[in-house]
GROMACS .gro file of N, CA, C and O in nm:
model
  276
    1TYR      N    1   0.102  -0.084   0.000
    1TYR     CA    2   0.043  -0.023   0.017
    1TYR      C    3   0.057   0.105   0.013
    1TYR      O    4   0.045   0.228  -0.094
    2SER      N    5   0.208   0.119   0.038
    2SER     CA    6   0.302   0.237   0.110
    2SER      C    7   0.322   0.316  -0.060
    2SER      O    8   0.370   0.354  -0.084
    3LYS      N    9   0.379   0.162  -0.129
    3LYS     CA   10   0.422   0.203  -0.239
    3LYS      C   11   0.352   0.246  -0.364
    3LYS      O   12   0.399   0.322  -0.431
    4GLY      N   13   0.248   0.186  -0.343
    4GLY     CA   14   0.138   0.239  -0.416
    4GLY      C   15   0.089   0.386  -0.425
    4GLY      O   16   0.109   0.458  -0.494
    5LEU      N   17   0.087   0.509  -0.275
    5LEU     CA   18   0.102   0.576  -0.208
    5LEU      C   19   0.246   0.614  -0.312
    5LEU      O   20   0.200   0.772  -0.343
    6ASN      N   21   0.333   0.592  -0.305
    6ASN     CA   22   0.469   0.641  -0.340
    6ASN      C   23   0.445   0.655  -0.513
    6ASN      O   24   0.491   0.796  -0.547
    7ASN      N   25   0.437   0.569  -0.545
    7ASN     CA   26   0.400   0.565  -0.701
    7ASN      C   27   0.295   0.675  -0.719
    7ASN      O   28   0.292   0.751  -0.837
    8LEU      N   29   0.210   0.707  -0.716
    8LEU     CA   30   0.096   0.783  -0.707
    8LEU      C   31   0.149   0.939  -0.686
    8LEU      O   32   0.122   0.981  -0.754
    9GLY      N   33   0.212   0.953  -0.590
    9GLY     CA   34   0.331   1.062  -0.578
    9GLY      C   35   0.390   1.138  -0.733
    9GLY      O   36   0.387   1.235  -0.767
   10LEU      N   37   0.450   0.991  -0.739
   10LEU     CA   38   0.528   1.010  -0.848
   10LEU      C   39   0.464   1.039  -0.963
   10LEU      O   40   0.498   1.144  -1.089
   11VAL      N   41   0.341   1.028  -0.994
   11VAL     CA   42   0.274   1.056  -1.095
   11VAL      C   43   0.188   1.213  -1.096
   11VAL      O   44   0.181   1.235  -1.202
   12TYR      N   45   0.185   1.234  -0.946
   12TYR     CA   46   0.144   1.358  -0.939
   12TYR      C   47   0.243   1.450  -0.987
   12TYR      O   48   0.180   1.551  -1.055
   13LEU      N   49   0.353   1.447  -0.910
   13LEU     CA   50   0.510   1.517  -0.984
   13LEU      C   51   0.522   1.529  -1.149
   13LEU      O   52   0.545   1.633  -1.184
   14LYS      N   53   0.484   1.418  -1.146
   14LYS     CA   54   0.522   1.465  -1.394
   14LYS      C   55   0.441   1.522  -1.409
   14LYS      O   56   0.446   1.586  -1.485
   15GLN      N   57   0.283   1.523  -1.322
   15GLN     CA   58   0.191   1.620  -1.379
   15GLN      C   59   0.208   1.753  -1.293
   15GLN      O   60   0.127   1.840  -1.348
   16GLY      N   61   0.289   1.775  -1.291
   16GLY     CA   62   0.304   1.916  -1.229
   16GLY      C   63   0.276   1.936  -1.118
   16GLY      O   64   0.223   2.077  -1.032
   17ARG      N   65   0.133   1.840  -1.048
   17ARG     CA   66   0.097   1.858  -0.869
   17ARG      C   67   0.176   1.847  -0.814
   17ARG      O   68   0.164   1.753  -0.712
   18VAL      N   69   0.258   1.919  -0.787
   18VAL     CA   70   0.356   1.916  -0.595
   18VAL      C   71   0.299   1.866  -0.483
   18VAL      O   72   0.358   1.849  -0.416
   19SER      N   73   0.190   1.951  -0.510
   19SER     CA   74   0.110   1.988  -0.343
   19SER      C   75   0.088   1.820  -0.323
   19SER      O   76   0.088   1.761  -0.198
   20GLU      N   77  -0.003   1.798  -0.445
   20GLU     CA   78  -0.053   1.631  -0.429
   20GLU      C   79   0.023   1.556  -0.425
   20GLU      O   80   0.047   1.421  -0.378
   21ALA      N   81   0.159   1.543  -0.469
   21ALA     CA   82   0.236   1.419  -0.473
   21ALA      C   83   0.323   1.442  -0.304
   21ALA      O   84   0.357   1.329  -0.263
   22LYS      N   85   0.367   1.555  -0.266
   22LYS     CA   86   0.407   1.545  -0.136
   22LYS      C   87   0.285   1.499  -0.058
   22LYS      O   88   0.362   1.417   0.047
   23GLU      N   89   0.242   1.540  -0.023
   23GLU     CA   90   0.127   1.470   0.026
   23GLU      C   91   0.106   1.301   0.051
   23GLU      O   92   0.099   1.239   0.078
   24MET      N   93   0.122   1.272  -0.092
   24MET     CA   94   0.148   1.093  -0.167
   24MET      C   95   0.249   1.085  -0.054
   24MET      O   96   0.264   0.971   0.034
   25PHE      N   97   0.337   1.170  -0.080
   25PHE     CA   98   0.456   1.081  -0.031
   25PHE      C   99   0.498   1.120   0.135
   25PHE      O  100   0.513   0.993   0.212
   26TYR      N  101   0.419   1.197   0.212
   26TYR     CA  102   0.395   1.220   0.320
   26TYR      C  103   0.316   1.095   0.398
   26TYR      O  104   0.343   1.002   0.440
   27GLN      N  105   0.189   1.038   0.315
   27GLN     CA  106   0.122   0.928   0.357
   27GLN      C  107   0.176   0.727   0.354
   27GLN      O  108   0.173   0.723   0.417
   28SER      N  109   0.281   0.781   0.213
   28SER     CA  110   0.346   0.649   0.214
   28SER      C  111   0.444   0.671   0.352
   28SER      O  112   0.417   0.513   0.411
   29LEU      N  113   0.466   0.759   0.396
   29LEU     CA  114   0.596   0.748   0.510
   29LEU      C  115   0.547   0.721   0.620
   29LEU      O  116   0.575   0.678   0.746
   30ALA      N  117   0.379   0.773   0.613
   30ALA     CA  118   0.304   0.732   0.760
   30ALA      C  119   0.231   0.588   0.790
   30ALA      O  120   0.185   0.559   0.864
   31GLN      N  121   0.275   0.514   0.706
   31GLN     CA  122   0.224   0.372   0.706
   31GLN      C  123   0.275   0.291   0.781
   31GLN      O  124   0.390   0.333   0.844
   32LYS      N  125   0.225   0.235   0.866
   32LYS     CA  126   0.275   0.058   0.944
   32LYS      C  127   0.425   0.086   0.913
   32LYS      O  128   0.532   0.021   0.925
   33TYR      N  129   0.392   0.016   0.734
   33TYR     CA  130   0.543   0.007   0.670
   33TYR      C  131   0.588   0.119   0.554
   33TYR      O  132   0.549   0.057   0.414
   34PRO      N  133   0.647   0.164   0.620
   34PRO     CA  134   0.712   0.266   0.532
   34PRO      C  135   0.714   0.261   0.368
   34PRO      O  136   0.863   0.175   0.417
   35TYR      N  137   0.713   0.317   0.240
   35TYR     CA  138   0.813   0.254   0.171
   35TYR      C  139   0.912   0.376   0.144
   35TYR      O  140   0.936   0.492   0.103
   36PRO      N  141   1.067   0.322   0.172
   36PRO     CA  142   1.189   0.365   0.215
   36PRO      C  143   1.184   0.429   0.047
   36PRO      O  144   1.304   0.621   0.091
   37GLY      N  145   1.123   0.422  -0.067
   37GLY     CA  146   1.147   0.523  -0.204
   37GLY      C  147   1.104   0.662  -0.146
   37GLY      O  148   1.138   0.784  -0.225
   38ALA      N  149   0.995   0.667  -0.058
   38ALA     CA  150   0.930   0.768  -0.079
   38ALA      C  151   0.990   0.924   0.003
   38ALA      O  152   0.983   1.004  -0.044
   39LEU      N  153   1.075   0.851   0.079
   39LEU     CA  154   1.188   0.985   0.144
   39LEU      C  155   1.285   1.023   0.025
   39LEU      O  156   1.257   1.154   0.065
   40GLU      N  157   1.313   0.922  -0.024
   40GLU     CA  158   1.413   0.967  -0.117
   40GLU      C  159   1.319   1.074  -0.196
   40GLU      O  160   1.401   1.175  -0.228
   41ASN      N  161   1.227   1.069  -0.232
   41ASN     CA  162   1.129   1.141  -0.342
   41ASN      C  163   1.126   1.250  -0.286
   41ASN      O  164   1.127   1.398  -0.333
   42LEU      N  165   1.084   1.221  -0.153
   42LEU     CA  166   1.037   1.376  -0.133
   42LEU      C  167   1.165   1.445  -0.073
   42LEU      O  168   1.106   1.584  -0.122
   43VAL      N  169   1.261   1.416  -0.063
   43VAL     CA  170   1.359   1.527  -0.002
   43VAL      C  171   1.365   1.594  -0.145
   43VAL      O  172   1.465   1.697  -0.145
   44MET      N  173   1.384   1.473  -0.236
   44MET     CA  174   1.474   1.526  -0.356
   44MET      C  175   1.357   1.659  -0.412
   44MET      O  176   1.374   1.726  -0.478
   45LEU      N  177   1.277   1.638  -0.390
   45LEU     CA  178   1.131   1.704  -0.437
   45LEU      C  179   1.137   1.854  -0.346
   45LEU      O  180   1.172   1.946  -0.422
   46TYR      N  181   1.163   1.847  -0.226
   46TYR     CA  182   1.222   1.997  -0.116
   46TYR      C  183   1.355   2.062  -0.201
   46TYR      O  184   1.352   2.118  -0.235
   47ALA      N  185   1.482   1.927  -0.252
   47ALA     CA  186   1.586   1.944  -0.304
   47ALA      C  187   1.576   2.078  -0.428
   47ALA      O  188   1.642   2.169  -0.497
   48ASN      N  189   1.470   1.994  -0.503
   48ASN     CA  190   1.459   2.072  -0.658
   48ASN      C  191   1.377   2.174  -0.629
   48ASN      O  192   1.414   2.268  -0.718
   49GLN      N  193   1.304   2.234  -0.527
   49GLN     CA  194   1.235   2.352  -0.519
   49GLN      C  195   1.350   2.454  -0.425
   49GLN      O  196   1.294   2.563  -0.370
   50LYS      N  197   1.480   2.401  -0.396
   50LYS     CA  198   1.564   2.467  -0.341
   50LYS      C  199   1.516   2.521  -0.162
   50LYS      O  200   1.558   2.578  -0.145
   51ASP      N  201   1.466   2.367  -0.087
   51ASP     CA  202   1.424   2.442  -0.016
   51ASP      C  203   1.494   2.302   0.099
   51ASP      O  204   1.432   2.207   0.145
   52TYR      N  205   1.599   2.351   0.112
   52TYR     CA  206   1.691   2.270   0.121
   52TYR      C  207   1.674   2.221   0.282
   52TYR      O  208   1.698   2.102   0.350
   53GLU      N  209   1.604   2.324   0.378
   53GLU     CA  210   1.641   2.343   0.570
   53GLU      C  211   1.489   2.203   0.501
   53GLU      O  212   1.528   2.101   0.654
   54SER      N  213   1.369   2.187   0.476
   54SER     CA  214   1.294   2.092   0.452
   54SER      C  215   1.347   1.970   0.420
   54SER      O  216   1.306   1.867   0.489
   55ALA      N  217   1.455   1.973   0.330
   55ALA     CA  218   1.486   1.779   0.343
   55ALA      C  219   1.602   1.734   0.400
   55ALA      O  220   1.568   1.662   0.432
   56ASN      N  221   1.661   1.844   0.426
   56ASN     CA  222   1.795   1.815   0.586
   56ASN      C  223   1.649   1.785   0.677
   56ASN      O  224   1.686   1.656   0.767
   57ARG      N  225   1.540   1.809   0.704
   57ARG     CA  226   1.490   1.794   0.817
   57ARG      C  227   1.390   1.622   0.824
   57ARG      O  228   1.400   1.543   0.914
   58TRP      N  229   1.327   1.613   0.670
   58TRP     CA  230   1.360   1.478   0.640
   58TRP      C  231   1.415   1.423   0.678
   58TRP      O  232   1.418   1.298   0.714
   59LEU      N  233   1.521   1.419   0.593
   59LEU     CA  234   1.648   1.302   0.605
   59LEU      C  235   1.663   1.304   0.755
   59LEU      O  236   1.701   1.179   0.819
   60LYS      N  237   1.688   1.365   0.854
   60LYS     CA  238   1.730   1.397   1.005
   60LYS      C  239   1.636   1.302   1.107
   60LYS      O  240   1.630   1.205   1.155
   61LEU      N  241   1.486   1.364   1.033
   61LEU     CA  242   1.422   1.279   1.094
   61LEU      C  243   1.405   1.124   1.094
   61LEU      O  244   1.323   1.086   1.183
   62PHE      N  245   1.416   1.069   0.948
   62PHE     CA  246   1.422   0.915   0.959
   62PHE      C  247   1.526   0.870   0.958
   62PHE      O  248   1.569   0.715   0.993
   63GLY      N  249   1.629   0.965   0.964
   63GLY     CA  250   1.800   0.901   1.007
   63GLY      C  251   1.850   0.797   0.904
   63GLY      O  252   1.934   0.734   0.948
   64ASN      N  253   1.829   0.829   0.788
   64ASN     CA  254   1.869   0.735   0.703
   64ASN      C  255   2.048   0.851   0.677
   64ASN      O  256   2.075   0.730   0.613
   65SER      N  257   2.024   0.916   0.666
   65SER     CA  258   2.157   0.964   0.609
   65SER      C  259   2.283   1.092   0.711
   65SER      O  260   2.130   1.113   0.781
   66SER      N  261   2.385   1.093   0.677
   66SER     CA  262   2.443   1.194   0.730
   66SER      C  263   2.423   1.318   0.599
   66SER      O  264   2.485   1.418   0.590
   67THR      N  265   2.377   1.269   0.495
   67THR     CA  266   2.403   1.413   0.397
   67THR      C  267   2.307   1.503   0.394
   67THR      O  268   2.257   1.496   0.495
   68SER      N  269   2.365   1.626   0.409
   68SER     CA  270   2.314   1.735   0.427
   68SER      C  271   2.325   1.846   0.254
   68SER      O  272   2.380   1.791   0.163
   69PHE      N  273   2.216   1.906   0.246
   69PHE     CA  274   2.212   1.974   0.172
   69PHE      C  275   2.317   2.138   0.172
   69PHE      O  276   2.251   2.203   0.255
   0.00000   0.00000   0.00000
């Protein structure tokens, strides 16, 4: 289910529906078994928008990486 939410987020992103894409990535990450790719997609979305603070916040929240933008 969480992978499907992530994939829907990717579809929205390709359509330029950024707010809806973010929401799908958020929902994917909020599931009991979150899809790891949703974190990567959300962080890249923020980085592409030059919102590095939000990108770093999500990386720190999930503790997946010491990488910062």
